[in-house]
Short mmCIF file of C-alpha atoms and ligand atoms in Angstrom, two decimals:
data_model
loop_
_atom_site.label_atom_id
_atom_site.label_comp_id
_atom_site.label_asym_id
_atom_site.label_seq_id
_atom_site.Cartn_x
_atom_site.Cartn_y
_atom_site.Cartn_z
CA MET I 1 18.02 -57.35 -36.33
CA ARG I 2 19.51 -59.55 -38.26
CA ILE I 3 23.41 -60.28 -37.21
CA ALA I 4 26.15 -61.57 -38.87
CA VAL I 5 29.10 -63.04 -36.32
CA GLY I 6 32.36 -64.20 -37.10
CA SER I 7 35.55 -65.26 -35.32
CA ASP I 8 39.64 -66.53 -35.94
CA HIS I 9 40.61 -68.79 -33.30
CA ARG I 10 41.63 -65.84 -30.58
CA GLY I 11 38.05 -64.18 -30.99
CA VAL I 12 36.72 -68.30 -30.55
CA ARG I 13 35.68 -67.84 -27.38
CA LEU I 14 34.32 -64.24 -27.18
CA LYS I 15 32.42 -65.36 -29.94
CA SER I 16 30.67 -68.17 -28.84
CA THR I 17 29.42 -66.11 -25.88
CA ILE I 18 28.66 -63.01 -28.44
CA VAL I 19 26.28 -64.79 -30.04
CA GLU I 20 24.18 -66.72 -26.99
CA LEU I 21 24.39 -62.71 -25.92
CA LEU I 22 22.88 -61.91 -28.76
CA GLN I 23 20.05 -64.77 -28.90
CA GLN I 24 19.19 -63.99 -25.45
CA TRP I 25 18.19 -60.86 -27.03
CA GLY I 26 16.03 -62.01 -29.48
CA HIS I 27 18.43 -60.97 -32.29
CA GLN I 28 18.53 -63.32 -35.67
CA VAL I 29 21.97 -64.58 -35.66
CA ARG I 30 24.24 -65.91 -38.65
CA ASP I 31 27.99 -67.22 -37.02
CA VAL I 32 29.75 -68.05 -39.93
CA GLY I 33 32.18 -69.44 -37.53
CA THR I 34 35.50 -70.31 -37.26
CA HIS I 35 34.02 -72.90 -34.76
CA GLY I 36 37.12 -74.25 -32.93
CA THR I 37 40.71 -73.06 -32.13
CA GLN I 38 42.62 -74.34 -34.84
CA SER I 39 44.28 -71.63 -36.57
CA VAL I 40 42.33 -69.95 -39.65
CA ASP I 41 43.01 -66.34 -41.39
CA TYR I 42 40.84 -63.33 -40.29
CA PRO I 43 40.43 -61.81 -43.43
CA ASP I 44 38.57 -64.87 -44.91
CA VAL I 45 36.10 -64.69 -42.05
CA ALA I 46 35.48 -61.25 -42.14
CA ARG I 47 35.03 -61.45 -45.70
CA GLN I 48 32.37 -63.23 -44.69
CA VAL I 49 30.87 -61.02 -42.73
CA ALA I 50 31.54 -57.65 -44.43
CA CYS I 51 29.49 -59.62 -47.66
CA LEU I 52 26.58 -60.84 -45.84
CA VAL I 53 26.87 -56.78 -44.79
CA ARG I 54 27.06 -55.48 -48.09
CA ASP I 55 24.99 -57.49 -49.89
CA GLY I 56 21.99 -56.76 -46.99
CA GLU I 57 21.77 -60.43 -46.18
CA VAL I 58 21.82 -59.42 -42.64
CA ASP I 59 21.34 -55.46 -40.72
CA ARG I 60 24.70 -55.44 -38.82
CA GLY I 61 27.99 -57.48 -38.00
CA VAL I 62 30.11 -58.62 -35.20
CA LEU I 63 34.15 -59.80 -36.14
CA ILE I 64 36.00 -60.83 -32.86
CA CYS I 65 40.14 -62.04 -33.48
CA GLY I 66 43.38 -61.24 -31.34
CA THR I 67 42.96 -57.25 -31.49
CA GLY I 68 40.36 -56.65 -33.58
CA LEU I 69 42.16 -54.86 -35.98
CA GLY I 70 43.07 -56.88 -38.69
CA MET I 71 39.27 -58.13 -38.97
CA CYS I 72 38.90 -54.29 -38.68
CA ILE I 73 41.34 -54.23 -41.86
CA ALA I 74 40.06 -56.54 -43.51
CA ALA I 75 35.86 -55.61 -43.42
CA ASN I 76 36.96 -52.16 -45.04
CA LYS I 77 38.02 -53.34 -48.18
CA VAL I 78 34.50 -54.41 -48.89
CA PRO I 79 32.04 -51.31 -50.06
CA GLY I 80 29.56 -50.95 -48.18
CA VAL I 81 31.57 -51.65 -45.00
CA ARG I 82 32.05 -49.57 -42.22
CA ALA I 83 33.64 -51.02 -39.61
CA ALA I 84 35.00 -50.24 -36.33
CA PRO I 85 36.91 -51.04 -33.70
CA CYS I 86 35.64 -50.33 -30.42
CA HIS I 87 37.20 -50.96 -26.97
CA ASP I 88 34.92 -48.68 -24.32
CA GLU I 89 31.50 -47.29 -24.60
CA LEU I 90 32.67 -43.63 -25.73
CA THR I 91 34.48 -45.38 -29.21
CA ALA I 92 31.48 -48.32 -29.24
CA GLU I 93 28.67 -44.47 -29.27
CA LEU I 94 30.80 -42.34 -31.39
CA SER I 95 31.05 -45.19 -33.93
CA ARG I 96 27.57 -45.42 -34.32
CA ARG I 97 26.55 -41.90 -34.31
CA HIS I 98 29.47 -40.35 -36.29
CA ASN I 99 30.20 -43.35 -38.34
CA ASP I 100 26.91 -45.04 -38.67
CA ALA I 101 29.36 -48.18 -38.39
CA ASN I 102 27.62 -51.48 -39.47
CA VAL I 103 30.46 -53.41 -38.40
CA LEU I 104 31.84 -53.81 -34.82
CA CYS I 105 35.29 -55.30 -34.66
CA LEU I 106 36.41 -56.36 -30.81
CA SER I 107 39.60 -57.83 -29.56
CA GLY I 108 39.01 -61.38 -28.28
CA GLU I 109 41.44 -61.13 -25.70
CA MET I 110 41.43 -57.49 -24.18
CA LEU I 111 37.90 -57.19 -23.15
CA ASN I 112 35.72 -58.58 -20.43
CA GLU I 113 32.65 -59.88 -20.96
CA GLN I 114 31.08 -57.82 -18.32
CA VAL I 115 32.70 -54.97 -20.78
CA VAL I 116 31.78 -56.51 -24.10
CA GLN I 117 28.09 -56.87 -22.96
CA ARG I 118 27.81 -53.39 -22.54
CA LEU I 119 29.57 -52.22 -25.85
CA LEU I 120 27.39 -54.39 -27.91
CA GLN I 121 24.66 -53.09 -26.25
CA ILE I 122 25.69 -49.35 -26.83
CA TRP I 123 26.57 -50.45 -30.13
CA LEU I 124 23.50 -51.91 -31.45
CA GLU I 125 21.15 -49.14 -29.70
CA THR I 126 22.79 -46.32 -30.95
CA PRO I 127 21.12 -44.22 -33.94
CA PHE I 128 23.23 -42.44 -36.39
CA ASP I 129 23.24 -38.31 -35.71
CA GLY I 130 23.04 -37.91 -39.15
CA GLY I 131 23.24 -34.37 -40.30
CA ARG I 132 26.78 -33.43 -41.03
CA HIS I 133 27.82 -36.99 -40.12
CA ALA I 134 25.47 -38.05 -43.35
CA ARG I 135 27.82 -35.89 -45.61
CA ARG I 136 31.03 -37.22 -44.56
CA VAL I 137 29.84 -40.53 -44.51
CA GLU I 138 28.71 -40.06 -48.37
CA LYS I 139 32.24 -38.80 -49.18
CA ILE I 140 33.54 -42.66 -47.36
CA SER I 141 31.22 -44.11 -49.77
CA GLN I 142 32.51 -41.87 -52.98
CA LEU I 143 36.04 -42.49 -51.66
CA GLU I 144 34.85 -46.49 -52.54
CA ARG I 145 34.42 -44.96 -56.35
CA GLN I 146 37.27 -42.09 -56.50
CA SER I 147 40.70 -42.34 -57.86
CA CYS I 148 43.15 -40.21 -55.55
CA SER I 149 43.84 -37.80 -57.78
CA PRO I 150 43.58 -35.03 -58.72
CA ALA I 151 43.86 -34.67 -55.01
CA LYS I 152 40.57 -33.05 -53.67
CA PRO I 153 41.13 -30.04 -51.04
CA ALA I 154 39.19 -30.73 -47.50
CA THR I 155 36.17 -28.44 -47.41
CA PRO I 156 36.71 -26.32 -44.42
CA PRO I 157 35.04 -27.34 -41.03
CA GLU I 158 31.54 -25.77 -39.87
C1 LIG T 201 45.71 -64.06 -35.49
O1 LIG T 201 47.49 -64.36 -34.66
C2 LIG T 201 46.13 -62.34 -35.26
O2 LIG T 201 47.21 -61.83 -35.40
C3 LIG T 201 44.18 -62.41 -35.04
O3 LIG T 201 43.53 -63.04 -34.10
C4 LIG T 201 44.52 -60.98 -34.91
O4 LIG T 201 45.06 -60.08 -33.34
C5 LIG T 201 44.93 -59.87 -35.88
O5 LIG T 201 44.49 -58.66 -36.61
#
């Protein structure tokens, strides 16, 4: 897989581990930085990875900041990006099965390397379930093109 990886200063240590791991597993990695511990603004890095995903330059993205949250909020502003903050095996699995997440957001400070390895494995190997989830993901895409008024009632759940 072609995977873009980026972090801010608070995720840079974990990023090095992740880049190495992904390369060992045979993936084609694009490391967009940051490369040092000097403070950088996470939206700038999120933008780079998100745009590579949006433009089809890579298949997936991985973003790391202190919490994983700022990166996720920023990346999701880019149309076509479905970024998910994952902290455990279940969120990693369901972000793929239900949400077809194409960007994985991780905390550089709250996860140990063993957990990260497992989350990455699950996230890269788990397919999208499709079916009713495809309809919902399509509605997410529609949100990127719609205004908020008039309000639309929710479709009754199946
Ligand atoms: C940077 O200080 C910090 O805010 C960032 O790494 C991240 O945790 C934001 O959500």
